[in-house]
Amino acid sequence: MDWMVVKRSTSSHSHGRIRIIREAILTLIMAVFLGYLIVWIMTGTKMFRIWFAKLRANHTNSSYFGSQGAMILVYTLPMLFMAVVGCVYLHLGKKLSSISMERVNGRKNQIPLLKPRPMIIKGLGVVSGTELAMFIMFIALLIWSFSTNLHLYFSFTAERAVEKGDKIWEVKLDRVGLVLGIVGNLCLAFLFFPVTRSSSVMPLFGLTSEGSIKYHIWLGHITMVLFTAHGVVCIVYWIITKRYSEMLDWASTGVANVAGELSLLFGLFLWVTTHPRIRKNMFELFFYTHYLYILFMLFYIFHLGITFAYTVLPGFYLFAIDRYLRFLQSRQSVRLDSARVLPFETLELNFSKTQDLSYTPTSMIFINVPSISKLQWHPFTICSNSNLEPDKLSVIIKNEGSWTKKLYQMLSSPSPVDHLNVSIEGPHGPASTHFFRHDMLVMVSGGSGIAPFISIIRELIFTSTTLKSKTSRVLLICAFKYSSDLTMLDLLVPISGNPSALSNLELEIEAYVTREKEPPVEKPNILQTIWFKPDAKDAPLSPTLGPNGWLWLGAIISSSFIVYLLFMGILTRYYIYPIDHNTNKIYSHTLQAMINMLLACISIAIAASIGFLMNKRTKPTEVEQTQNVENGRELESLPHQSFAKVNYGGRPELKRMLLERKEPSVGVLVCGPRKMRHEVAAACSSSLTQNLHFESLSFSW
């Protein structure tokens, strides 16, 4: 017993030390981020321009970096520093979780004091009070930036009018167009952070890439509104002043107008296809046109030159690293062990994975099946649990589109394929699962929205059966269109599990069948599991950068940018400087931008490839698998018959059911149609529900 006491004491000491280090790192990161925001706040002021000019003249305008040095120091390095240090913070958080099992035992006494009260805002959807406040502050920052820059440029109106030979109002119109572009640049600086899937920045603010997509959407709309207004005003100015030739001007040094017009054209085409109807009904069009972001950014940099582009480089640079790492991961075909074809045109795919690949509930992966489409990647929520099923990763796919229809037909035919090549990107998900801290969980799902809740319940099964720990009470409220969809509840227990494991949970299931008034006479057909033949080219899914992925990511970010600075410094000192002498008036800005972008891509490729290859594992020995239905649990013992109360011909009274919860802390998770999310959010925002903590989950099916 003494050694157990010593071990517990050592673990507690290590836990406290790591926590202190993380708090110190987070404080440093927040200080740097505050300074970065102050830079953007002050950018349009005369005082900042004077300070920045002195910085460039006295400290950073060397023969190695030229005018780029000051821009890198002020606008690029702070966010990249945050990303690198954030990797260390997240690595320590992962280590802390393994020591304390914080996300397993609940820590129910540590519910955040600031409860995210949900609100329904037209045009924004369901947002918390914190999100709304941040959105308002960001809009205020844009207004401030517009007003300060406009005031600064209007102060030179008379001189500009004499220089250009224009009227005062014409010069002011030109300046308005310029300032609109500058403010759009501010939005663009933050646009790529939310879509960096393996981001070390977003988790610092308690966000995930999946949960942050709405921020990307908001920023995208604002960016394109500002850039479109910028382009329109500039064209109107050229027409009024009869400078038609400027529309076709591609200046060697300075602003290249044609490049800006092309960038705006690509951006507009991309923007139009993001309309909800187009995205829903013509997903392939939305998917493929989104790749126009490459041309949009390329011509944007040609338009302004590489020096000014450093203001937006951090987000795009981190996105490029993440995109290249995902590309490397996707080159490996993943071993697909089995598939279950379920009665309601739904598949469960079971992949082999290494035990060091861990992920949190509600995580997702992106799947590509080359035999269907070599280019299309589709996101799916993981329903398995890395603790309960250390060697397997499972997803559920419902037949709801052309791509999923083809996949379902391949596997549900009388003679299904015996092997399927599949590539995977991910998993991507939250760094922690704070909803386990509540006394009770109420999970509300509509149709296929039950997917993320399956992984949560499997995590609770692991906690109760393996760790022998007490779990939160759970109320699952699920609505389906037809009774055949009730078979979805059978997936609460993994294929290799025992349905009786649900009895160890304080689990209550309220199921609603909305389009049938009574149980069907005939039971749905029970389909067999398909076991796929192993292939030597396939490998279990493993972490892209190994078990210490966050540290490797930090090393890749820092080393790649250092390599880039070395390449750029050598290029500038020994090739560009002898020609231009830091005047920025001789050497072509377009050519300089092109070379710098190439060097950045090479630096990222070198650092990321080395990190990926050093963590690539040797494929384990293939294990013979045969098509043996006895190896898996078939859908014969239906948990929903024993554990669920099934209601026919109506919808759940969500407001009443939520108001009845009297537990001190109730986590309310909702995943389903927009109307359902809004109804739950409205109930949780009531002053009568101070104990309800709302969270809307995204899912992919």
XYZ file of C-alpha atoms in Angstrom:
701
model
C 0.000 0.000 0.000
C 2.949 2.353 0.640
C 4.059 2.260 -3.003
C 0.530 3.196 -4.077
C 0.603 6.241 -1.780
C 3.996 7.281 -3.150
C 2.781 6.827 -6.729
C -0.343 8.879 -6.043
C 1.740 11.639 -4.414
C 4.187 11.721 -7.337
C 1.329 11.886 -9.823
C -0.294 14.732 -7.903
C 2.995 16.666 -7.800
C 3.521 16.189 -11.537
C -0.090 17.198 -12.165
C 0.357 20.459 -10.238
C 3.647 21.314 -11.934
C 2.234 20.791 -15.425
C -0.822 22.859 -14.590
C 1.339 25.789 -13.431
C 3.461 25.620 -16.593
C 0.341 25.587 -18.775
C -1.109 28.600 -16.980
C 2.156 30.507 -17.480
C 2.227 29.584 -21.191
C -1.395 30.601 -21.668
C -0.736 33.950 -19.986
C 2.183 34.566 -22.348
C 0.094 33.617 -25.367
C -2.760 35.902 -24.363
C -0.304 38.778 -23.841
C 1.121 38.278 -27.338
C -2.369 38.047 -28.833
C -3.400 41.256 -27.081
C -0.347 42.974 -28.544
C -1.243 41.627 -31.991
C -4.761 43.063 -31.693
C -3.361 46.413 -30.566
C -1.231 46.483 -33.715
C -4.361 46.112 -35.861
C -6.204 48.722 -33.795
C -3.387 51.244 -34.219
C -2.536 50.425 -37.843
C -4.638 53.233 -39.326
C -3.401 55.944 -36.992
C -0.759 58.542 -37.781
C 1.160 57.677 -34.619
C 1.526 54.042 -35.725
C 2.678 55.073 -39.208
C 5.418 57.259 -37.710
C 6.554 54.486 -35.339
C 6.486 51.866 -38.075
C 8.499 54.084 -40.429
C 11.186 54.517 -37.763
C 11.220 50.768 -37.091
C 11.676 50.034 -40.772
C 14.370 52.701 -41.267
C 16.458 52.028 -38.172
C 16.152 48.331 -37.302
C 14.697 46.052 -39.973
C 15.561 47.520 -43.373
C 18.623 45.322 -43.902
C 20.102 44.053 -47.132
C 18.832 40.561 -46.187
C 15.149 41.315 -45.632
C 14.606 44.774 -47.073
C 11.215 46.347 -46.410
C 9.808 42.900 -45.617
C 11.625 42.738 -42.276
C 9.362 45.148 -40.401
C 6.189 43.546 -41.789
C 7.352 40.077 -40.736
C 8.315 41.269 -37.270
C 5.069 43.139 -36.559
C 2.391 41.156 -38.409
C 3.690 37.609 -38.969
C 5.925 36.508 -36.110
C 3.443 37.135 -33.227
C 0.820 34.683 -34.563
C 3.389 32.074 -35.572
C 4.909 32.381 -32.091
C 1.444 31.817 -30.616
C 0.991 28.745 -32.809
C 4.340 27.214 -31.774
C 3.928 27.898 -28.053
C 0.313 26.772 -28.326
C 1.563 23.379 -29.513
C 3.538 23.038 -26.282
C 0.473 24.098 -24.286
C -1.720 21.483 -25.973
C 0.921 18.764 -25.572
C 1.061 19.453 -21.847
C -2.731 19.408 -21.755
C -2.752 15.953 -23.335
C -0.175 14.788 -20.804
C -2.158 16.335 -17.963
C -5.299 14.538 -19.129
C -3.523 11.185 -19.103
C -2.311 11.799 -15.542
C -5.472 13.114 -13.969
C -8.108 11.465 -16.241
C -9.873 14.788 -15.997
C -12.182 14.199 -18.896
C -13.175 10.799 -17.527
C -13.931 11.431 -13.900
C -15.971 14.506 -14.709
C -14.542 17.170 -12.402
C -18.158 18.150 -11.867
C -17.187 20.812 -9.349
C -15.434 22.870 -12.032
C -18.237 24.088 -14.257
C -17.201 27.365 -15.936
C -18.591 30.429 -14.217
C -19.401 32.129 -17.511
C -22.273 30.118 -18.879
C -22.616 30.401 -22.674
C -26.231 31.552 -22.865
C -27.574 30.739 -26.347
C -29.307 33.348 -28.468
C -30.942 33.126 -31.888
C -29.778 35.964 -34.136
C -31.156 36.285 -37.648
C -28.340 35.801 -40.127
C -26.013 34.309 -37.507
C -28.095 31.418 -36.195
C -27.618 30.095 -32.667
C -24.804 31.966 -30.934
C -23.711 32.367 -27.332
C -23.502 35.703 -25.588
C -19.707 35.504 -25.761
C -19.781 34.854 -29.519
C -22.166 37.758 -30.068
C -19.981 40.062 -27.990
C -16.869 39.024 -29.949
C -18.715 39.515 -33.235
C -19.816 43.016 -32.217
C -16.278 43.882 -31.108
C -14.869 42.652 -34.406
C -17.374 44.768 -36.354
C -16.373 47.695 -34.122
C -12.714 47.003 -35.007
C -13.594 47.104 -38.715
C -15.481 50.386 -38.302
C -12.585 51.830 -36.297
C -10.073 50.689 -38.904
C -12.174 52.195 -41.699
C -12.597 55.535 -39.935
C -8.951 55.922 -38.834
C -7.556 54.969 -42.246
C -10.056 57.211 -44.012
C -9.145 60.137 -41.755
C -5.451 59.492 -42.415
C -5.787 59.343 -46.201
C -8.244 62.256 -46.381
C -5.602 64.430 -44.720
C -3.564 64.197 -47.947
C -6.487 64.872 -50.301
C -5.293 68.282 -51.540
C -1.773 67.079 -52.342
C -3.170 64.014 -54.081
C -5.557 66.145 -56.165
C -2.717 68.349 -57.393
C -0.541 65.307 -58.131
C -3.228 63.406 -60.073
C -4.995 66.421 -61.567
C -8.336 65.283 -60.085
C -11.119 67.056 -58.276
C -11.215 66.797 -54.486
C -14.311 64.577 -54.459
C -12.742 62.266 -57.040
C -9.645 61.836 -54.880
C -11.847 61.130 -51.858
C -13.723 58.483 -53.837
C -10.387 56.880 -54.736
C -9.318 56.966 -51.076
C -12.593 55.347 -49.972
C -11.942 52.476 -52.366
C -8.405 52.079 -51.024
C -9.572 52.022 -47.397
C -12.261 49.437 -48.168
C -9.487 47.178 -49.450
C -7.374 47.792 -46.345
C -10.272 46.845 -44.051
C -10.967 43.764 -46.176
C -7.337 42.823 -45.653
C -7.979 42.843 -41.895
C -10.750 40.252 -42.327
C -8.567 38.173 -44.624
C -5.883 38.046 -41.930
C -8.219 35.945 -39.753
C -10.083 34.035 -42.488
C -7.953 30.871 -42.612
C -7.530 30.234 -38.883
C -10.945 28.542 -38.431
C -10.408 26.115 -41.344
C -6.991 24.894 -40.207
C -8.113 21.485 -38.969
C -5.057 20.628 -36.862
C -4.834 24.142 -35.501
C -2.874 24.931 -32.352
C -4.419 28.419 -32.210
C -8.173 27.779 -32.120
C -8.028 25.325 -29.145
C -6.373 28.085 -27.092
C -9.737 29.836 -27.184
C -11.728 26.646 -26.549
C -12.623 26.205 -30.228
C -12.285 23.417 -32.785
C -12.000 23.680 -36.554
C -15.397 21.962 -36.953
C -17.077 24.244 -34.438
C -15.387 27.316 -35.939
C -16.663 26.898 -39.486
C -19.360 29.485 -38.796
C -16.629 32.037 -37.977
C -15.004 31.265 -41.327
C -18.381 31.790 -43.002
C -18.930 35.119 -41.250
C -15.429 36.322 -42.073
C -15.754 35.116 -45.655
C -18.955 37.079 -46.248
C -17.543 40.252 -44.698
C -14.267 39.886 -46.617
C -15.987 39.503 -49.975
C -18.409 42.388 -49.295
C -15.463 44.686 -48.547
C -13.312 43.474 -51.441
C -16.249 43.715 -53.862
C -16.978 47.261 -52.699
C -13.248 48.023 -53.055
C -13.230 46.766 -56.637
C -16.455 48.525 -57.627
C -15.343 51.888 -56.208
C -11.973 51.628 -57.964
C -13.627 50.840 -61.312
C -16.105 53.710 -60.867
C -13.191 56.063 -60.114
C -11.327 54.978 -63.261
C -14.461 55.481 -65.371
C -15.217 58.916 -63.913
C -11.649 60.103 -64.377
C -11.450 58.382 -67.808
C -8.411 56.324 -66.806
C -9.632 53.210 -68.592
C -6.106 51.994 -69.203
C -5.575 51.507 -65.469
C -8.056 48.629 -65.571
C -5.542 46.732 -67.703
C -2.439 47.877 -65.835
C -0.080 45.317 -64.309
C 2.595 47.491 -62.763
C 6.055 45.979 -62.373
C 6.563 47.815 -59.087
C 3.507 48.850 -57.139
C -0.114 47.751 -57.218
C -0.989 45.411 -60.103
C -4.595 46.237 -60.971
C -5.191 43.305 -63.325
C -4.034 40.865 -60.625
C -6.494 42.445 -58.186
C -9.328 42.149 -60.688
C -8.533 38.478 -61.311
C -8.345 37.815 -57.569
C -11.741 39.462 -57.081
C -13.213 37.512 -59.998
C -12.115 34.172 -58.546
C -13.320 35.252 -55.114
C -16.752 36.215 -56.430
C -17.212 32.900 -58.211
C -16.212 31.065 -55.044
C -18.489 33.280 -52.933
C -21.582 32.767 -55.107
C -21.316 28.984 -54.858
C -21.387 29.133 -51.050
C -25.098 29.994 -51.121
C -26.923 27.450 -48.905
C -29.132 26.209 -51.757
C -26.176 25.653 -54.073
C -24.201 23.943 -51.324
C -27.094 21.641 -50.465
C -28.329 20.795 -53.958
C -25.045 21.023 -55.901
C -22.418 20.071 -53.353
C -19.890 19.022 -56.014
C -20.031 22.537 -57.532
C -19.492 24.082 -54.095
C -16.692 21.628 -53.321
C -14.688 22.102 -56.507
C -15.091 25.889 -56.774
C -13.770 26.252 -53.229
C -10.358 25.302 -54.605
C -10.385 28.702 -56.304
C -9.043 30.032 -52.996
C -5.600 29.107 -54.360
C -5.969 31.443 -57.354
C -7.692 34.040 -55.184
C -4.716 34.188 -52.809
C -2.135 33.903 -55.599
C -3.415 36.939 -57.496
C -4.101 38.784 -54.239
C -0.386 38.565 -53.448
C 0.505 39.594 -57.029
C -1.874 42.539 -56.645
C -0.247 43.981 -53.521
C 3.222 42.456 -53.516
C 4.769 40.081 -51.020
C 5.677 42.829 -48.536
C 2.100 43.875 -47.797
C 0.920 40.234 -47.970
C 2.795 39.479 -44.741
C -0.129 41.077 -42.903
C -2.302 38.064 -43.827
C 0.451 35.440 -44.030
C 0.156 33.775 -40.555
C -3.304 32.263 -41.063
C -2.598 31.146 -44.610
C 0.853 29.791 -43.671
C -0.559 27.630 -40.870
C -3.339 26.482 -43.188
C -0.761 25.507 -45.833
C 1.196 23.406 -43.314
C -1.981 21.673 -42.181
C -3.086 21.084 -45.771
C 0.253 19.547 -46.752
C 0.294 17.247 -43.714
C -3.213 16.080 -44.588
C -2.036 15.471 -48.130
C 0.795 13.257 -46.844
C -1.601 11.324 -44.605
C -4.093 10.796 -47.414
C -1.513 9.088 -49.667
C -1.740 5.936 -47.488
C -4.629 3.544 -48.066
C -6.266 2.643 -44.744
C -7.267 -0.931 -43.864
C -11.051 -1.317 -43.908
C -11.845 -4.397 -41.802
C -15.618 -4.657 -42.042
C -18.885 -2.939 -42.815
C -22.381 -3.350 -41.426
C -25.222 -2.710 -43.855
C -28.138 -1.520 -41.744
C -31.864 -1.684 -42.599
C -32.359 2.046 -43.151
C -29.848 2.539 -45.979
C -27.039 3.228 -43.573
C -23.540 1.804 -43.358
C -21.157 1.400 -40.472
C -17.545 1.227 -41.675
C -14.956 -0.229 -39.283
C -11.313 0.687 -39.909
C -8.200 -0.720 -38.292
C -6.084 1.752 -36.330
C -2.973 1.778 -34.161
C -3.438 1.965 -30.405
C -1.477 5.211 -30.124
C -4.105 7.004 -32.217
C -6.478 8.573 -29.718
C -9.339 10.973 -30.291
C -12.105 12.537 -28.259
C -15.848 11.925 -28.643
C -17.564 13.945 -31.412
C -14.376 13.861 -33.542
C -14.632 13.462 -37.301
C -12.614 12.202 -40.249
C -12.606 12.929 -43.971
C -12.977 9.918 -46.267
C -12.012 9.450 -49.896
C -12.952 6.369 -51.942
C -10.953 6.545 -55.207
C -13.235 4.070 -56.980
C -16.086 6.589 -56.558
C -14.145 9.842 -56.904
C -10.444 10.538 -56.591
C -11.007 14.181 -55.698
C -14.011 14.201 -53.354
C -13.451 14.087 -49.604
C -16.473 13.796 -47.326
C -16.567 14.407 -43.558
C -18.121 11.836 -41.212
C -18.545 11.822 -37.453
C -16.710 9.039 -35.627
C -19.041 6.816 -33.622
C -16.380 4.590 -32.050
C -14.357 5.309 -28.930
C -10.555 5.133 -28.808
C -10.607 3.944 -25.183
C -13.286 1.293 -25.585
C -12.058 0.181 -29.025
C -8.276 0.793 -29.112
C -7.742 -1.045 -32.413
C -10.736 0.203 -34.382
C -12.277 3.387 -35.716
C -15.868 3.419 -36.937
C -18.045 5.864 -38.824
C -21.685 5.804 -39.874
C -22.670 6.788 -43.406
C -26.269 7.377 -44.434
C -27.436 7.259 -48.030
C -28.270 10.940 -48.515
C -26.347 12.037 -51.622
C -24.840 10.878 -54.896
C -21.488 9.926 -53.352
C -23.007 8.044 -50.397
C -25.538 6.411 -52.721
C -22.766 4.915 -54.836
C -20.974 3.653 -51.735
C -24.147 2.104 -50.330
C -24.888 0.368 -53.633
C -21.369 -1.078 -53.725
C -21.722 -2.650 -50.281
C -25.411 -3.561 -50.186
C -25.534 -5.409 -53.497
C -26.020 -9.219 -53.464
C -22.342 -9.570 -54.416
C -20.547 -6.813 -52.507
C -16.895 -6.006 -53.120
C -14.420 -7.975 -50.996
C -11.939 -5.104 -50.760
C -12.247 -1.336 -50.864
C -9.443 1.227 -51.160
C -10.093 4.075 -48.718
C -8.003 7.096 -47.732
C -8.569 9.082 -44.546
C -7.668 12.525 -43.217
C -7.925 13.009 -39.465
C -9.262 12.501 -36.885
C -10.085 16.106 -36.018
C -11.957 17.019 -32.876
C -11.969 18.927 -29.594
C -8.888 18.795 -27.376
C -11.109 17.961 -24.394
C -14.699 17.028 -23.645
C -15.898 19.411 -20.972
C -19.506 18.223 -21.155
C -18.567 15.173 -19.042
C -18.273 17.524 -16.050
C -22.024 17.937 -15.675
C -24.262 16.054 -13.259
C -26.522 15.151 -16.155
C -26.339 15.141 -19.936
C -29.406 15.755 -22.078
C -28.648 14.884 -25.685
C -31.189 15.899 -28.307
C -30.864 14.536 -31.831
C -32.859 14.620 -35.020
C -32.386 11.832 -37.549
C -28.738 11.299 -38.369
C -27.777 13.860 -35.726
C -27.488 10.975 -33.274
C -24.012 10.175 -34.674
C -21.866 12.258 -32.258
C -23.896 11.014 -29.285
C -22.992 7.413 -30.072
C -19.325 8.191 -29.410
C -20.238 10.005 -26.176
C -22.249 7.051 -24.872
C -19.452 4.641 -25.788
C -17.065 6.827 -23.780
C -19.433 6.576 -20.815
C -19.554 2.785 -21.258
C -15.753 2.693 -21.052
C -15.774 4.869 -17.951
C -18.324 2.742 -16.120
C -17.171 -0.749 -17.173
C -13.392 -0.422 -17.460
C -12.529 2.378 -15.049
C -15.384 1.482 -12.682
C -16.089 5.198 -12.268
C -19.423 6.888 -11.763
C -20.732 8.644 -14.850
C -23.203 11.433 -15.419
C -26.848 10.577 -15.838
C -27.886 10.637 -19.481
C -31.174 11.418 -21.187
C -31.113 10.766 -24.936
C -34.014 12.353 -26.815
C -33.962 11.227 -30.427
C -36.458 11.865 -33.202
C -36.691 9.723 -36.340
C -38.995 9.833 -39.340
C -39.646 6.083 -39.538
C -39.492 3.147 -37.150
C -36.811 1.453 -39.257
C -34.483 4.262 -38.175
C -34.760 3.019 -34.580
C -32.167 0.425 -35.486
C -29.703 3.317 -35.161
C -29.886 2.803 -31.410
C -28.185 -0.573 -31.841
C -24.998 1.288 -32.675
C -24.760 2.612 -29.119
C -22.797 -0.562 -28.387
C -19.820 -1.390 -30.668
C -19.852 -4.441 -32.930
C -17.552 -6.325 -30.558
C -19.346 -5.196 -27.414
C -22.077 -6.566 -25.196
C -25.504 -4.880 -25.235
C -25.710 -5.402 -21.468
C -22.998 -2.746 -21.063
C -25.717 -0.115 -21.375
C -27.248 -1.387 -18.144
C -24.216 -0.030 -16.253
C -25.190 3.508 -17.223
C -27.891 5.735 -15.805
C -29.265 5.992 -19.320
C -32.778 6.923 -20.365
C -33.763 6.938 -24.041
C -36.855 8.742 -25.319
C -37.306 7.906 -29.005
C -39.917 9.545 -31.224
C -41.125 8.241 -34.599
C -42.771 11.256 -36.214
C -44.295 9.823 -39.423
C -45.785 6.584 -38.108
C -48.606 6.290 -35.587
C -47.991 2.728 -34.452
C -45.250 0.077 -34.504
C -44.850 -1.753 -37.816
C -46.069 -5.332 -38.065
C -42.975 -6.560 -39.856
C -39.532 -6.194 -38.325
C -36.780 -4.710 -40.497
C -34.477 -7.106 -42.280
C -31.263 -7.972 -40.452
C -28.292 -7.767 -42.769
C -24.973 -9.495 -42.236
C -21.611 -7.925 -41.625
C -19.219 -7.761 -44.578
C -15.613 -8.735 -43.812
C -13.060 -7.401 -46.280
C -9.968 -9.224 -47.452
C -6.702 -7.695 -46.206
C -4.356 -6.059 -48.685
C -0.612 -5.613 -48.246
C -0.865 -1.981 -49.389
C -3.311 -1.085 -46.628
C -2.188 0.015 -43.165
C -3.964 0.794 -39.895
C -4.817 4.444 -39.400
C -2.101 6.070 -37.276
C -1.330 9.590 -35.982
C 0.103 11.780 -38.736
C 2.927 12.996 -36.496
C 2.992 10.226 -33.908
C 1.893 10.276 -30.256
C 3.722 13.583 -29.661
C 1.987 15.218 -32.591
C 1.614 18.660 -31.038
C 5.356 18.936 -30.356
C 6.147 17.807 -33.885
C 3.678 20.319 -35.300
C 5.350 23.113 -33.317
C 8.733 21.975 -34.614
C 7.464 21.960 -38.205
C 5.954 25.448 -37.932
C 9.084 26.972 -36.402
C 11.681 25.134 -38.492
C 9.869 25.693 -41.793
C 9.610 29.429 -41.192
C 13.257 29.641 -40.128
C 14.248 27.815 -43.325
C 12.055 30.202 -45.297
C 13.726 33.234 -43.697
C 17.153 31.798 -44.517
C 16.195 31.179 -48.147
C 14.589 34.605 -48.449
C 17.527 36.370 -46.779
C 20.038 34.762 -49.124
C 17.871 35.524 -52.155
C 17.386 39.146 -51.144
C 20.993 39.813 -50.187
C 22.720 38.235 -53.152
C 20.164 38.604 -55.946
C 17.486 41.258 -55.358
C 19.451 43.804 -53.262
C 22.262 44.282 -55.819
C 19.550 45.212 -58.349
C 17.030 47.138 -56.232
C 19.070 48.420 -53.231
C 15.888 48.397 -51.064
C 14.212 51.081 -53.162
C 11.288 48.798 -54.134
C 11.218 50.625 -57.495
C 13.378 48.478 -59.763
C 12.923 44.738 -59.195
C 9.556 43.293 -60.273
C 7.185 42.881 -57.329
C 5.352 40.094 -59.141
C 8.522 38.094 -59.682
C 9.638 38.704 -56.107
C 6.274 37.507 -54.805
C 6.390 34.433 -57.013
C 9.881 33.473 -55.801
C 8.984 34.086 -52.154
C 5.856 31.940 -52.409
C 7.888 29.171 -54.019
C 10.460 29.352 -51.211
C 7.678 29.214 -48.593
C 6.187 26.112 -50.240
C 9.605 24.438 -50.424
C 10.310 25.218 -46.765
C 6.951 23.796 -45.654
C 7.419 20.691 -47.810
C 10.907 20.019 -46.412
C 9.993 20.458 -42.727
C 6.633 18.675 -42.907
C 7.969 15.769 -44.971
C 10.827 15.174 -42.533
C 8.430 15.266 -39.569
C 5.970 12.934 -41.281
C 8.595 10.398 -42.404
C 10.276 10.302 -38.992
C 6.955 9.362 -37.412
C 5.845 6.907 -40.064
C 5.456 3.486 -38.535
C 6.268 0.152 -40.114
C 3.110 -1.668 -41.076
C 2.233 -4.376 -38.571
C 1.900 -7.952 -39.737
C -1.334 -8.528 -41.524
C -3.866 -10.543 -39.597
C -5.968 -12.920 -41.605
C -9.618 -12.024 -41.475
C -12.366 -14.088 -42.931
C -15.960 -13.332 -43.591
C -17.131 -14.768 -40.331
C -20.313 -13.299 -38.972
C -19.668 -14.855 -35.589
C -16.753 -12.474 -35.011
C -19.111 -9.548 -34.785
C -22.286 -8.874 -32.929
C -25.183 -8.973 -35.344
C -28.330 -6.937 -34.967
C -30.293 -9.610 -33.185
C -30.533 -8.242 -29.679
C -31.887 -4.750 -30.099
C -30.993 -2.347 -27.268
C -33.774 0.037 -28.240
C -36.358 -2.589 -27.358
C -35.030 -2.815 -23.800
C -33.741 0.651 -23.014
C -35.810 3.046 -25.111
C -39.302 4.325 -24.679
C -40.656 4.674 -28.205
C -43.358 7.258 -28.950
C -45.214 7.182 -32.271
C -46.943 9.953 -34.211
C -45.555 13.004 -32.461
C -42.542 15.174 -31.751
C -40.807 15.615 -28.391
C -41.926 18.535 -26.238
C -38.373 19.745 -25.818
C -39.083 22.862 -23.787
C -41.121 20.932 -21.217
C -38.584 18.119 -20.993
C -35.722 20.542 -20.447
C -37.554 22.641 -17.867
C -38.235 19.465 -15.855
C -34.505 18.901 -15.257
C -33.704 20.037 -11.714
C -30.130 18.753 -11.417
C -27.576 21.428 -10.354
C -25.693 21.250 -13.657
C -27.200 19.884 -16.859
C -25.270 19.790 -20.111
C -27.640 20.126 -23.064
C -26.217 18.941 -26.377
C -28.219 19.206 -29.582
C -27.439 17.941 -33.051
C -30.060 17.963 -35.734
C -32.121 20.190 -38.037
C -31.990 23.953 -37.691
C -35.503 24.183 -36.238
C -34.617 21.688 -33.498
C -31.405 23.535 -32.605
C -33.281 26.803 -32.351
C -36.009 25.260 -30.178
C -33.478 23.830 -27.716
C -31.481 27.069 -27.705
C -34.619 29.082 -26.963
C -35.465 26.792 -24.033
C -31.946 27.023 -22.590
C -31.887 30.815 -22.895
C -34.882 31.138 -20.581
C -34.310 32.759 -17.201
C -35.942 29.692 -15.647
C -33.118 27.417 -16.801
C -30.031 28.632 -14.967
C -28.860 25.025 -14.569
C -28.845 24.277 -18.318
C -25.575 24.577 -20.241
C -26.236 24.619 -23.982
C -23.956 23.380 -26.752
C -24.787 22.822 -30.408
C -22.748 20.082 -32.064
C -21.879 19.842 -35.740
C -22.065 16.452 -37.406
C -21.309 14.926 -40.750
C -23.036 11.869 -42.087
